[in-house]
Short mmCIF file of C-alpha atoms in Angstrom, two decimals:
data_model
loop_
_atom_site.label_atom_id
_atom_site.label_comp_id
_atom_site.label_asym_id
_atom_site.label_seq_id
_atom_site.Cartn_x
_atom_site.Cartn_y
_atom_site.Cartn_z
CA MET A 18 90.53 113.18 114.91
CA THR A 19 93.32 110.68 115.43
CA ASN A 20 95.35 109.02 112.68
CA LEU A 21 93.86 105.67 111.68
CA LEU A 22 96.27 104.85 108.86
CA SER A 23 99.95 105.66 108.60
CA VAL A 24 101.92 105.05 105.39
CA SER A 25 105.66 105.65 105.91
CA ASN A 26 108.28 105.65 103.12
CA VAL A 27 106.57 102.81 101.26
CA THR A 28 108.22 101.47 98.12
CA LYS A 29 106.93 98.61 95.97
CA ILE A 30 109.06 97.20 93.14
CA TYR A 31 107.98 94.50 90.72
CA GLU A 32 110.66 92.23 89.26
CA THR A 33 110.29 90.28 86.01
CA GLY A 34 113.48 88.48 85.09
CA LYS A 35 116.18 91.15 84.98
CA ARG A 36 113.69 94.00 84.70
CA LYS A 37 112.52 96.03 87.67
CA VAL A 38 109.43 98.23 87.60
CA VAL A 39 108.77 100.73 90.38
CA GLY A 40 105.13 100.63 91.47
CA VAL A 41 105.39 103.31 94.14
CA LYS A 42 108.46 104.93 95.71
CA ASP A 43 108.93 106.53 99.12
CA ILE A 44 105.23 107.27 99.71
CA SER A 45 104.27 108.76 103.07
CA PHE A 46 100.94 110.12 104.35
CA CYS A 47 98.39 109.68 107.15
CA VAL A 48 94.61 109.26 107.12
CA LYS A 49 92.52 110.31 110.08
CA GLN A 50 89.57 108.41 111.47
CA GLY A 51 86.43 109.19 109.44
CA GLU A 52 88.20 110.94 106.54
CA PHE A 53 87.30 110.47 102.89
CA VAL A 54 90.62 110.57 101.01
CA SER A 55 90.88 110.39 97.23
CA VAL A 56 94.05 109.34 95.42
CA ILE A 57 94.19 110.65 91.86
CA GLY A 58 96.69 110.54 89.03
CA PRO A 59 97.25 109.17 85.50
CA SER A 60 97.13 105.49 84.62
CA GLY A 61 100.25 103.62 85.66
CA CYS A 62 101.30 106.01 88.43
CA GLY A 63 100.86 103.48 91.25
CA LYS A 64 97.43 104.32 92.69
CA SER A 65 96.13 100.75 92.61
CA THR A 66 99.48 99.37 93.73
CA LEU A 67 99.33 101.56 96.82
CA LEU A 68 95.78 100.40 97.55
CA ARG A 69 96.75 96.73 97.25
CA CYS A 70 99.66 97.30 99.65
CA ILE A 71 97.31 98.90 102.19
CA ALA A 72 94.87 96.01 101.75
CA GLY A 73 97.69 93.54 102.39
CA PHE A 74 97.46 91.92 98.95
CA GLU A 75 100.99 93.10 98.08
CA LYS A 76 104.09 93.11 100.27
CA THR A 77 106.16 96.28 100.25
CA ASN A 78 109.90 96.31 99.52
CA LYS A 79 110.48 99.15 101.95
CA GLY A 80 108.56 101.15 104.52
CA ASN A 81 105.65 100.47 106.85
CA ILE A 82 101.87 100.61 106.68
CA CYS A 83 100.10 100.73 110.04
CA LEU A 84 96.37 100.61 110.73
CA ASP A 85 95.28 101.67 114.19
CA GLY A 86 98.87 101.27 115.39
CA GLN A 87 99.25 97.71 114.03
CA LYS A 88 101.52 96.91 111.09
CA VAL A 89 99.69 95.63 107.99
CA LYS A 90 101.06 92.19 107.13
CA ARG A 91 98.19 90.41 105.37
CA PRO A 92 94.57 90.94 104.26
CA GLU A 93 92.17 91.21 107.21
CA PRO A 94 88.45 92.08 107.61
CA ASN A 95 89.34 95.48 109.10
CA ARG A 96 90.16 96.52 105.50
CA PHE A 97 87.63 95.78 102.75
CA MET A 98 88.27 96.52 99.09
CA VAL A 99 85.70 97.40 96.43
CA PHE A 100 86.97 97.05 92.86
CA GLN A 101 86.01 98.63 89.54
CA GLY A 102 84.51 95.52 87.96
CA LEU A 103 80.81 94.79 88.23
CA ASP A 104 81.24 91.05 88.86
CA GLN A 105 82.40 91.11 92.48
CA LEU A 106 79.32 89.36 93.87
CA PHE A 107 78.89 85.57 93.90
CA PRO A 108 76.49 84.99 90.98
CA TRP A 109 74.92 81.87 92.54
CA LEU A 110 73.85 83.79 95.67
CA THR A 111 71.14 86.41 96.07
CA LEU A 112 72.12 89.88 97.24
CA LYS A 113 71.05 89.06 100.79
CA GLU A 114 72.97 85.77 100.71
CA ASN A 115 76.10 87.55 99.43
CA ILE A 116 76.01 89.91 102.41
CA VAL A 117 75.22 87.16 104.91
CA PHE A 118 78.16 85.14 103.56
CA ALA A 119 80.55 88.06 104.14
CA MET A 120 79.31 88.60 107.69
CA LYS A 121 79.66 84.87 108.48
CA VAL A 122 83.26 84.87 107.29
CA VAL A 123 84.07 87.65 109.75
CA ASP A 124 82.01 86.38 112.69
CA LYS A 125 80.06 83.10 112.57
CA LYS A 126 78.53 83.69 116.01
CA GLN A 127 76.65 86.91 115.29
CA GLY A 128 72.89 86.63 115.00
CA ASN A 129 70.07 88.16 112.94
CA LEU A 130 72.24 88.10 109.82
CA GLU A 131 69.35 88.33 107.37
CA LYS A 132 67.92 91.36 109.18
CA LYS A 133 71.36 92.99 109.18
CA ALA A 134 71.74 92.26 105.46
CA GLU A 135 68.41 93.94 104.78
CA HIS A 136 69.60 96.97 106.76
CA TYR A 137 72.71 97.38 104.60
CA LEU A 138 70.74 96.92 101.39
CA GLU A 139 68.36 99.64 102.54
CA LEU A 140 71.32 101.85 103.37
CA VAL A 141 72.45 101.82 99.72
CA GLY A 142 68.95 102.17 98.30
CA LEU A 143 68.32 98.50 97.47
CA GLU A 144 65.50 97.73 99.87
CA GLY A 145 63.27 95.02 98.41
CA PHE A 146 66.03 93.58 96.21
CA GLY A 147 67.48 91.10 98.71
CA ASP A 148 66.15 88.04 96.88
CA PHE A 149 67.43 89.14 93.48
CA TYR A 150 70.51 87.57 91.89
CA PRO A 151 73.37 89.72 90.52
CA TYR A 152 72.52 88.92 86.89
CA GLN A 153 69.10 90.50 87.40
CA LEU A 154 70.60 93.89 88.33
CA SER A 155 71.99 96.89 86.44
CA GLY A 156 75.65 97.85 86.81
CA GLY A 157 74.87 100.61 89.28
CA MET A 158 72.77 98.28 91.43
CA LYS A 159 75.54 95.66 91.45
CA GLN A 160 78.02 98.26 92.69
CA ARG A 161 75.56 99.41 95.37
CA ALA A 162 75.26 95.79 96.49
CA SER A 163 79.06 95.44 96.58
CA ILE A 164 79.25 98.52 98.80
CA ALA A 165 76.53 97.11 101.07
CA ARG A 166 78.48 93.87 101.43
CA ALA A 167 81.68 95.77 102.22
CA LEU A 168 79.98 97.87 104.89
CA SER A 169 78.29 94.83 106.46
CA VAL A 170 81.60 93.58 107.89
CA ARG A 171 82.10 96.99 109.51
CA PRO A 172 85.68 97.58 108.31
CA LYS A 173 87.87 100.24 109.87
CA LEU A 174 89.01 101.21 106.38
CA LEU A 175 87.09 100.96 103.10
CA LEU A 176 89.39 100.81 100.07
CA MET A 177 87.82 101.65 96.69
CA ASP A 178 89.70 101.16 93.42
CA GLU A 179 87.89 103.22 90.75
CA PRO A 180 84.60 101.57 91.79
CA PHE A 181 82.40 103.75 89.56
CA GLY A 182 84.63 103.82 86.49
CA SER A 183 82.43 101.37 84.53
CA LEU A 184 79.22 103.32 85.08
CA ASP A 185 77.62 105.88 82.77
CA ALA A 186 77.68 109.55 83.78
CA PHE A 187 74.06 109.66 84.97
CA THR A 188 74.42 106.55 87.13
CA ARG A 189 77.73 107.78 88.54
CA ARG A 190 76.16 111.06 89.66
CA ALA A 191 73.35 109.20 91.45
CA ILE A 192 75.68 106.73 93.13
CA HIS A 193 78.01 109.56 94.21
CA GLN A 194 75.19 111.15 96.19
CA MET A 195 74.15 107.81 97.62
CA PHE A 196 77.67 107.02 98.75
CA LEU A 197 78.21 110.42 100.33
CA ASN A 198 75.04 109.87 102.36
CA VAL A 199 76.25 106.42 103.39
CA TRP A 200 79.66 107.79 104.39
CA GLN A 201 78.06 110.49 106.53
CA LYS A 202 75.74 107.98 108.23
CA THR A 203 78.36 105.31 108.91
CA GLY A 204 81.47 107.44 109.53
CA VAL A 205 83.60 104.82 107.76
CA THR A 206 87.10 105.91 106.73
CA VAL A 207 87.54 105.75 102.94
CA ILE A 208 90.50 105.73 100.56
CA PHE A 209 89.16 106.20 97.05
CA VAL A 210 91.30 105.75 93.93
CA THR A 211 90.25 107.60 90.79
CA HIS A 212 91.72 109.36 87.75
CA ASP A 213 88.73 111.73 87.61
CA MET A 214 89.51 115.08 89.27
CA GLU A 215 85.86 116.14 89.32
CA GLU A 216 84.88 112.91 91.06
CA ALA A 217 87.62 113.40 93.67
CA ILE A 218 86.51 116.98 94.37
CA ASP A 219 82.84 115.99 94.64
CA LEU A 220 83.43 113.13 97.06
CA SER A 221 86.45 113.67 99.26
CA ASP A 222 87.61 116.00 101.99
CA LYS A 223 91.30 115.36 101.21
CA ILE A 224 93.01 114.61 97.89
CA ILE A 225 96.41 112.97 97.35
CA VAL A 226 97.81 113.61 93.86
CA PHE A 227 100.17 111.15 92.16
CA SER A 228 102.28 112.02 89.18
CA LYS A 229 104.04 109.27 87.23
CA GLY A 230 105.66 107.24 89.96
CA ARG A 231 105.64 109.77 92.80
CA LEU A 232 103.47 111.59 95.26
CA LYS A 233 102.91 115.36 95.12
#
């Protein structure tokens, strides 16, 4: 497998007035095509900051992030981020419409969008729920729908920031198995942020451990 993502000596510093807070410092690692990589560590150690830098939401103070040989400068559809909150879907759109909207943003010319949306809903175990609105779903179903929407744009890199942290233990176990099946079927490359060691071990084939402010 070839390297898809390269993070080289990345540092992110936040400045508020005269105060400077180090988000991450001198972080370097690579992710190969098709890998499932978990990033774990305590709260405040920079896991989410790193993910936002990879997504292009944050600019780094030092270092480079390259995806498929191209430097990351801004958010692009080749990187899609799934967050922890359960309100990521547009509440005024059905599940199918949410997915169709995402695909249209990426490529307005592609056809059979409704059929493709149904395919991705089926992939995450939500077949038959395409005409439901987000408020009609449980938390686990909303997160499945968010994953379906993310996969529908066929990103090179799927970024997940503690996406199952709001779910109860039973639902998390079920969605873990679902997502592993999806990962194996799609081959999408995943970077998964969590503070749960057991979750990281269950899901990933490589784990990056952060301590407070640094990589181990």
